[in-house]
XYZ file of C-alpha atoms in Angstrom:
452
model
C 0.048 -0.058 -0.236
C 1.666 3.577 -1.148
C -0.958 5.694 1.629
C -1.461 5.334 5.434
C -4.222 7.161 7.788
C -2.880 9.176 10.184
C -4.649 10.899 13.335
C -6.528 14.293 12.083
C -5.641 17.452 13.162
C -6.694 19.901 12.061
C -4.192 22.914 12.919
C -1.471 21.023 10.483
C 1.414 23.105 11.969
C 1.825 20.810 14.798
C 2.743 17.980 12.707
C 4.741 20.136 10.406
C 7.161 21.273 13.174
C 8.126 17.503 14.207
C 9.149 17.399 10.366
C 11.472 20.175 10.135
C 14.333 18.449 11.773
C 14.519 15.897 8.543
C 15.855 18.990 6.369
C 14.339 21.090 3.681
C 11.011 20.734 4.880
C 7.943 22.615 3.425
C 4.081 22.978 4.134
C 1.525 24.367 1.614
C -1.172 25.901 4.257
C -4.835 26.660 4.227
C -4.794 28.543 7.137
C -7.993 30.311 6.658
C -10.224 28.221 7.801
C -13.408 30.052 6.556
C -12.514 30.513 2.720
C -14.167 28.654 -0.171
C -10.425 27.688 -1.185
C -9.138 25.737 2.064
C -9.259 22.317 1.869
C -5.656 20.601 1.466
C -2.411 20.977 4.076
C 0.159 19.657 2.439
C 3.584 18.598 4.213
C 6.642 17.278 3.040
C 10.286 17.190 3.620
C 13.679 15.457 2.819
C 13.436 15.227 -0.578
C 14.595 12.692 -2.978
C 16.400 15.862 -5.034
C 16.612 19.606 -4.573
C 15.788 21.760 -7.746
C 17.127 25.047 -8.181
C 18.036 27.421 -11.263
C 20.502 30.153 -11.140
C 22.756 31.714 -13.675
C 20.474 29.751 -16.380
C 21.125 26.520 -15.074
C 18.391 24.211 -13.926
C 19.888 21.648 -11.257
C 17.879 18.620 -10.070
C 19.921 16.447 -7.726
C 23.181 15.315 -9.098
C 21.521 16.475 -12.743
C 21.991 19.838 -14.657
C 20.361 21.343 -17.361
C 21.130 24.966 -19.203
C 17.867 26.488 -20.144
C 16.123 30.044 -20.167
C 12.680 28.200 -19.311
C 13.401 26.591 -16.317
C 9.798 26.121 -15.572
C 8.910 24.050 -18.546
C 12.274 22.191 -18.428
C 11.265 20.985 -14.962
C 9.102 18.254 -16.314
C 12.013 17.046 -17.829
C 13.014 15.558 -14.414
C 9.482 14.681 -12.983
C 8.346 10.932 -12.441
C 5.292 10.125 -14.358
C 2.190 8.668 -12.671
C -1.463 8.608 -13.563
C -3.044 11.673 -12.848
C -5.183 12.557 -9.188
C -7.114 15.221 -8.034
C -4.469 16.022 -5.173
C -0.762 16.108 -4.345
C 0.759 12.992 -2.966
C 4.500 13.186 -4.355
C 6.012 15.698 -7.186
C 7.657 18.946 -6.487
C 6.843 21.843 -3.964
C 8.505 24.893 -3.894
C 8.910 28.610 -5.472
C 9.608 30.139 -8.552
C 10.890 33.586 -8.418
C 9.859 36.757 -10.354
C 13.004 36.581 -12.552
C 12.061 33.786 -14.206
C 9.896 35.852 -16.634
C 12.898 37.156 -17.850
C 12.747 34.404 -21.342
C 9.624 35.985 -22.023
C 10.162 39.985 -21.516
C 14.393 40.253 -21.339
C 15.306 43.801 -19.768
C 17.827 44.769 -17.284
C 16.620 43.764 -14.134
C 17.571 44.846 -10.047
C 19.937 42.610 -8.441
C 18.149 40.522 -6.343
C 18.405 41.404 -2.643
C 18.644 37.680 -1.381
C 21.021 35.062 -2.115
C 18.566 32.313 -3.027
C 18.351 31.559 -6.934
C 15.120 32.245 -8.846
C 14.246 28.879 -8.715
C 14.142 26.590 -5.301
C 12.372 23.722 -4.428
C 12.253 19.721 -4.229
C 11.085 16.571 -5.802
C 9.162 14.607 -2.817
C 8.484 11.043 -2.969
C 6.696 10.939 0.296
C 3.967 14.103 1.493
C 1.627 14.270 4.423
C -1.463 15.352 2.764
C -4.439 16.809 5.452
C -7.879 17.106 3.870
C -10.103 19.243 5.972
C -13.650 18.832 4.647
C -13.426 15.329 5.177
C -11.249 15.810 8.288
C -8.486 13.005 7.353
C -5.006 12.951 7.537
C -3.412 10.468 5.284
C 0.703 9.778 4.578
C 1.685 9.044 1.097
C 4.536 7.294 -0.512
C 6.031 6.904 -4.119
C 7.433 3.718 -3.007
C 7.843 1.149 -0.511
C 4.943 -0.337 2.250
C 3.263 3.694 3.248
C 2.869 2.286 7.019
C 6.690 1.182 7.232
C 7.848 4.031 5.968
C 6.114 5.951 8.207
C 7.303 4.466 11.220
C 10.846 4.793 10.577
C 10.020 8.658 9.699
C 8.947 9.010 13.499
C 12.016 7.685 14.600
C 13.586 10.067 13.166
C 11.047 13.307 13.708
C 11.287 15.193 16.978
C 10.014 18.630 18.109
C 11.097 21.601 16.788
C 12.336 23.897 19.863
C 11.187 27.503 20.372
C 14.332 30.100 20.040
C 14.192 33.678 20.195
C 15.321 36.461 17.963
C 15.650 40.152 18.484
C 15.091 42.648 15.324
C 18.142 45.148 15.512
C 16.231 47.571 13.051
C 13.014 49.051 12.127
C 12.098 47.858 8.303
C 13.912 50.495 5.986
C 13.119 50.651 1.768
C 15.109 51.591 -0.652
C 12.548 53.124 -2.627
C 11.472 55.669 0.684
C 8.323 57.869 0.289
C 10.189 61.104 -1.864
C 11.595 58.102 -4.117
C 8.329 56.299 -4.451
C 6.497 59.879 -5.271
C 9.217 60.004 -7.901
C 8.401 56.429 -9.176
C 5.289 57.286 -9.284
C 5.224 60.189 -11.442
C 7.373 58.239 -13.888
C 5.124 55.720 -14.046
C 2.025 58.397 -14.524
C 3.809 60.108 -17.302
C 4.405 56.375 -19.368
C 0.673 55.962 -18.260
C -0.583 59.300 -19.958
C 2.030 58.297 -23.115
C 0.096 55.612 -23.899
C 3.039 53.172 -22.921
C 0.902 51.469 -19.975
C -2.599 51.171 -19.257
C -1.646 49.907 -15.470
C 1.708 49.269 -13.516
C 2.430 47.174 -10.308
C 5.033 49.021 -8.741
C 6.649 47.500 -5.691
C 8.538 48.765 -2.567
C 11.192 46.208 -0.767
C 11.981 46.561 2.585
C 14.321 44.757 5.256
C 15.306 44.657 8.685
C 18.381 42.871 10.714
C 17.566 40.640 12.863
C 19.740 38.186 15.617
C 19.060 34.818 15.771
C 19.069 31.699 13.441
C 17.555 32.124 10.281
C 15.077 29.239 10.412
C 14.311 29.442 14.214
C 13.850 32.916 13.154
C 11.659 32.537 10.331
C 9.207 29.392 11.540
C 8.440 31.827 14.808
C 7.578 34.359 12.652
C 5.426 31.725 10.543
C 3.802 30.657 13.678
C 2.273 33.944 14.759
C 1.711 35.795 11.719
C -0.243 32.840 9.844
C -2.071 32.800 13.261
C -2.891 36.600 13.392
C -3.543 36.959 9.505
C -4.974 33.844 8.424
C -4.837 33.288 4.309
C -5.979 30.716 2.057
C -2.798 29.839 0.525
C -0.083 30.251 3.227
C 3.031 28.548 2.670
C 6.418 27.613 4.531
C 9.135 26.956 2.667
C 12.542 26.065 4.493
C 15.929 25.132 2.489
C 19.504 25.239 3.622
C 20.011 28.607 2.068
C 17.087 30.417 3.097
C 12.837 30.427 4.251
C 10.068 31.605 2.247
C 7.091 32.018 4.182
C 4.214 33.364 2.094
C 0.611 34.419 3.364
C -0.846 34.943 -0.209
C -4.680 35.316 -0.733
C -4.355 34.560 -4.372
C -4.263 31.839 -6.573
C -2.528 31.612 -9.292
C -2.787 28.676 -11.493
C -4.614 25.597 -10.829
C -4.109 23.258 -13.842
C -6.063 19.894 -13.683
C -5.484 17.500 -16.671
C -8.000 19.679 -18.879
C -9.067 22.469 -17.035
C -7.269 26.033 -16.206
C -8.238 28.048 -13.225
C -6.624 31.483 -12.100
C -8.179 34.198 -9.779
C -6.736 37.441 -10.088
C -6.813 40.067 -7.480
C -7.182 43.408 -8.428
C -8.908 46.330 -5.906
C -8.540 46.800 -2.525
C -9.855 48.295 0.613
C -8.767 48.405 3.978
C -10.457 46.389 7.078
C -11.686 48.038 10.000
C -12.453 46.674 13.232
C -15.918 48.670 13.757
C -19.093 46.501 11.856
C -20.427 49.419 10.270
C -17.609 51.142 8.801
C -16.037 47.780 7.737
C -19.204 46.878 5.918
C -19.104 50.386 4.305
C -15.326 50.076 2.927
C -16.615 46.916 1.390
C -19.652 48.087 -0.022
C -17.525 50.935 -1.663
C -14.913 48.790 -3.173
C -17.518 46.755 -4.812
C -19.230 50.286 -6.185
C -15.749 51.046 -7.356
C -15.298 52.258 -11.074
C -11.500 52.503 -10.878
C -11.220 49.486 -9.391
C -13.536 47.448 -11.456
C -11.918 49.131 -14.567
C -8.165 47.824 -12.858
C -9.854 44.455 -12.073
C -11.307 44.266 -15.606
C -7.635 45.174 -17.105
C -5.811 42.222 -15.486
C -8.996 39.708 -16.520
C -8.162 40.640 -20.023
C -4.365 40.152 -19.355
C -5.468 36.526 -18.019
C -7.297 35.579 -20.558
C -5.338 36.334 -23.335
C -2.348 34.672 -21.514
C -4.531 31.737 -21.031
C -5.701 31.507 -24.711
C -2.194 30.591 -25.513
C -2.557 27.329 -23.958
C -6.031 26.533 -23.622
C -8.835 25.296 -26.631
C -10.310 28.029 -28.781
C -13.435 29.441 -27.132
C -12.811 27.644 -24.503
C -12.041 30.754 -22.000
C -14.895 31.908 -19.749
C -15.233 34.439 -16.886
C -17.506 32.671 -14.218
C -16.898 35.362 -11.715
C -16.142 39.149 -11.978
C -15.493 41.427 -8.485
C -16.292 39.312 -5.905
C -15.368 40.653 -2.795
C -13.323 38.826 -0.905
C -12.657 39.457 3.265
C -9.284 38.725 4.750
C -7.550 39.190 8.128
C -6.381 43.497 7.084
C -8.077 44.071 3.420
C -10.570 43.381 1.247
C -10.240 42.596 -2.197
C -11.890 42.284 -5.541
C -11.554 38.826 -6.885
C -12.287 37.868 -10.228
C -12.222 34.028 -11.944
C -11.148 32.651 -15.245
C -11.241 29.978 -16.648
C -9.687 27.531 -19.966
C -9.433 24.008 -21.347
C -5.893 22.822 -21.868
C -5.081 22.037 -25.151
C -4.115 18.321 -24.706
C -0.549 19.117 -26.793
C 0.421 21.427 -24.137
C 1.314 20.407 -20.651
C 0.598 21.682 -17.227
C 4.438 22.998 -17.222
C 4.171 24.904 -20.379
C 0.795 26.748 -19.076
C 2.642 27.837 -16.057
C 5.655 28.907 -18.063
C 3.212 30.977 -20.442
C 1.331 32.634 -17.890
C 4.017 33.545 -15.816
C 4.501 35.726 -13.749
C 0.594 36.601 -12.560
C -0.835 39.311 -14.278
C -2.159 41.021 -11.699
C 1.351 42.002 -10.159
C 3.077 43.409 -13.442
C 0.243 45.055 -15.008
C -1.266 45.771 -18.621
C 0.316 45.214 -21.299
C 2.164 42.319 -19.301
C 5.968 43.035 -20.978
C 5.661 46.769 -21.459
C 4.164 47.154 -17.612
C 7.632 44.858 -16.510
C 10.075 46.962 -18.294
C 8.776 50.119 -16.347
C 9.263 48.133 -13.107
C 12.591 46.920 -14.046
C 13.417 50.414 -14.685
C 12.325 52.408 -11.597
C 12.427 49.537 -9.037
C 15.936 49.825 -7.481
C 15.698 46.057 -5.777
C 14.623 43.032 -7.238
C 11.850 41.125 -6.178
C 13.320 37.536 -5.876
C 10.141 35.401 -4.895
C 7.985 38.262 -4.553
C 5.586 38.664 -7.037
C 6.722 35.027 -8.401
C 4.710 31.768 -7.667
C 4.824 29.254 -4.733
C 2.614 25.636 -4.953
C 3.056 22.088 -6.047
C 3.224 19.970 -9.396
C 1.968 16.532 -9.062
C 3.709 13.406 -10.290
C 0.203 13.435 -12.452
C 0.430 16.566 -13.698
C -1.467 18.532 -11.173
C -0.399 21.614 -10.517
C -1.984 24.181 -7.869
C 0.196 27.671 -7.248
C -0.709 30.695 -5.068
C 1.268 34.582 -6.408
C 3.844 35.344 -3.846
C 2.101 38.472 -2.487
C 2.313 39.411 1.438
C 5.395 37.061 1.294
C 8.831 37.495 3.715
C 12.355 35.560 2.766
C 14.359 35.068 5.573
C 18.042 34.848 4.759
C 21.466 35.833 5.933
C 20.231 37.549 9.461
C 17.549 39.554 6.944
C 13.650 39.452 6.558
C 12.812 41.097 3.654
C 9.074 42.043 2.434
C 7.715 43.870 -0.941
C 4.150 45.305 -1.011
C 2.751 46.907 -4.435
C -0.310 48.345 -6.221
C -1.483 48.978 -9.588
C -1.146 52.705 -10.198
C -3.517 53.579 -13.094
C -4.208 56.999 -14.679
C -6.373 58.505 -12.001
C -4.018 56.966 -9.578
C -3.038 59.346 -6.643
C 0.536 58.859 -4.439
C -0.683 59.288 -1.129
C -3.680 56.212 -1.723
C -1.058 54.429 -3.364
C 1.505 54.555 -0.516
C -1.635 53.859 1.857
C -2.556 50.913 0.012
C 0.809 49.239 0.722
C 0.782 49.858 4.079
C -2.752 47.982 4.312
C -1.527 45.192 2.544
C 1.823 44.559 4.871
C 1.657 46.853 7.282
C -0.299 44.021 9.741
C 2.623 41.080 8.418
C 5.623 44.048 9.387
C 3.791 44.701 12.698
C 3.537 40.570 13.082
C 7.431 40.553 12.616
C 8.011 42.712 15.332
C 5.877 40.966 17.526
C 7.180 38.257 17.137
C 10.666 39.271 17.950
C 12.411 39.006 21.792
C 12.260 43.039 20.998
C 9.116 44.536 19.541
C 10.576 46.961 16.937
C 7.291 49.044 15.303
C 8.028 49.065 11.436
C 9.372 51.865 10.061
């Protein structure tokens, strides 16, 4: 038997803490219990092969391949298995924003982290919790699952809680004045007709004293509890940790169906119920936000049209308002039927990166982003998720995402700028999106420093 039932835990973080010592541990975690996309949590560790992409070379275990399209090339190294409706074994990892370079080659700012542009592992076993059916199952590619699980249990142990101290507040290279200048540059390009929308982001960083891995785990445990999101992820590798609290699905690809749920349009939450409802209603009625959203929907339709059957692209939902811990968002859904000759990874590569975090038209917006953002995006605005052996893919957009490495916590926040945007409103939107995240980092520290 390649599967073995385990005791169901509603909080997968408890079991994951014991997996971390096995090395290269990963967790895709539906922390938002009341969100419609919440169903499966996926835990794995000790991959059969580590996967990285750096300087044009894809490395999978001991094998290497020079390629300009590592997303699609990853399929050459994936074991083949029958299609299955959820993940059991395969690739889990993160795709950095810079992987879009083959499609839109421009001069990019340097990556502020030491992590490669793609990182992950091909995992031979996983623990999958189905919250809908309240079951947890251990899956393994080879061997008797019960016996493999017993051997793993002998090496698992609880992760100790280790404190850390922030030694600085969060600082951005794109300060308020510099952001204002970059905003005006975007506006000039919009008014010149070069673009309709540009997603301009700011990078923030804070130094800390403590273990990279233990610091990251402390941060993740606190933030995922305080600000639960439907597409949380925690990926812990030797080179660093990616901790994501994303509200947005990028692509889910089944054997014949591709689904994307782009987000564009934001309002802050309020502790006052009446004011919170008013903010939600205002977002739903906002012509500006609806126009921004439909620009991205059209972009996603175009991207999917390159890999889906002609006439199959549908938009079953437009401008739905979804509420999260700190913001309300305007969310749409786009679907298509994948052409049989196009692989799942080719679909992912064709749509990467998500249009909601670039702007429209995509490549023109990306060129403006590259010219104005002084620091590279690393995994921010890339994607996090899995590729199952059977071809199923599910990924989130890496927003509300931290990269923790070399004694530094990195965070990015951005927003779409259109012709009638205002600089003060756009700055405030970034604060609404990541202010709680930065505060959560400070609260997790041994010394509480407010985000600067």
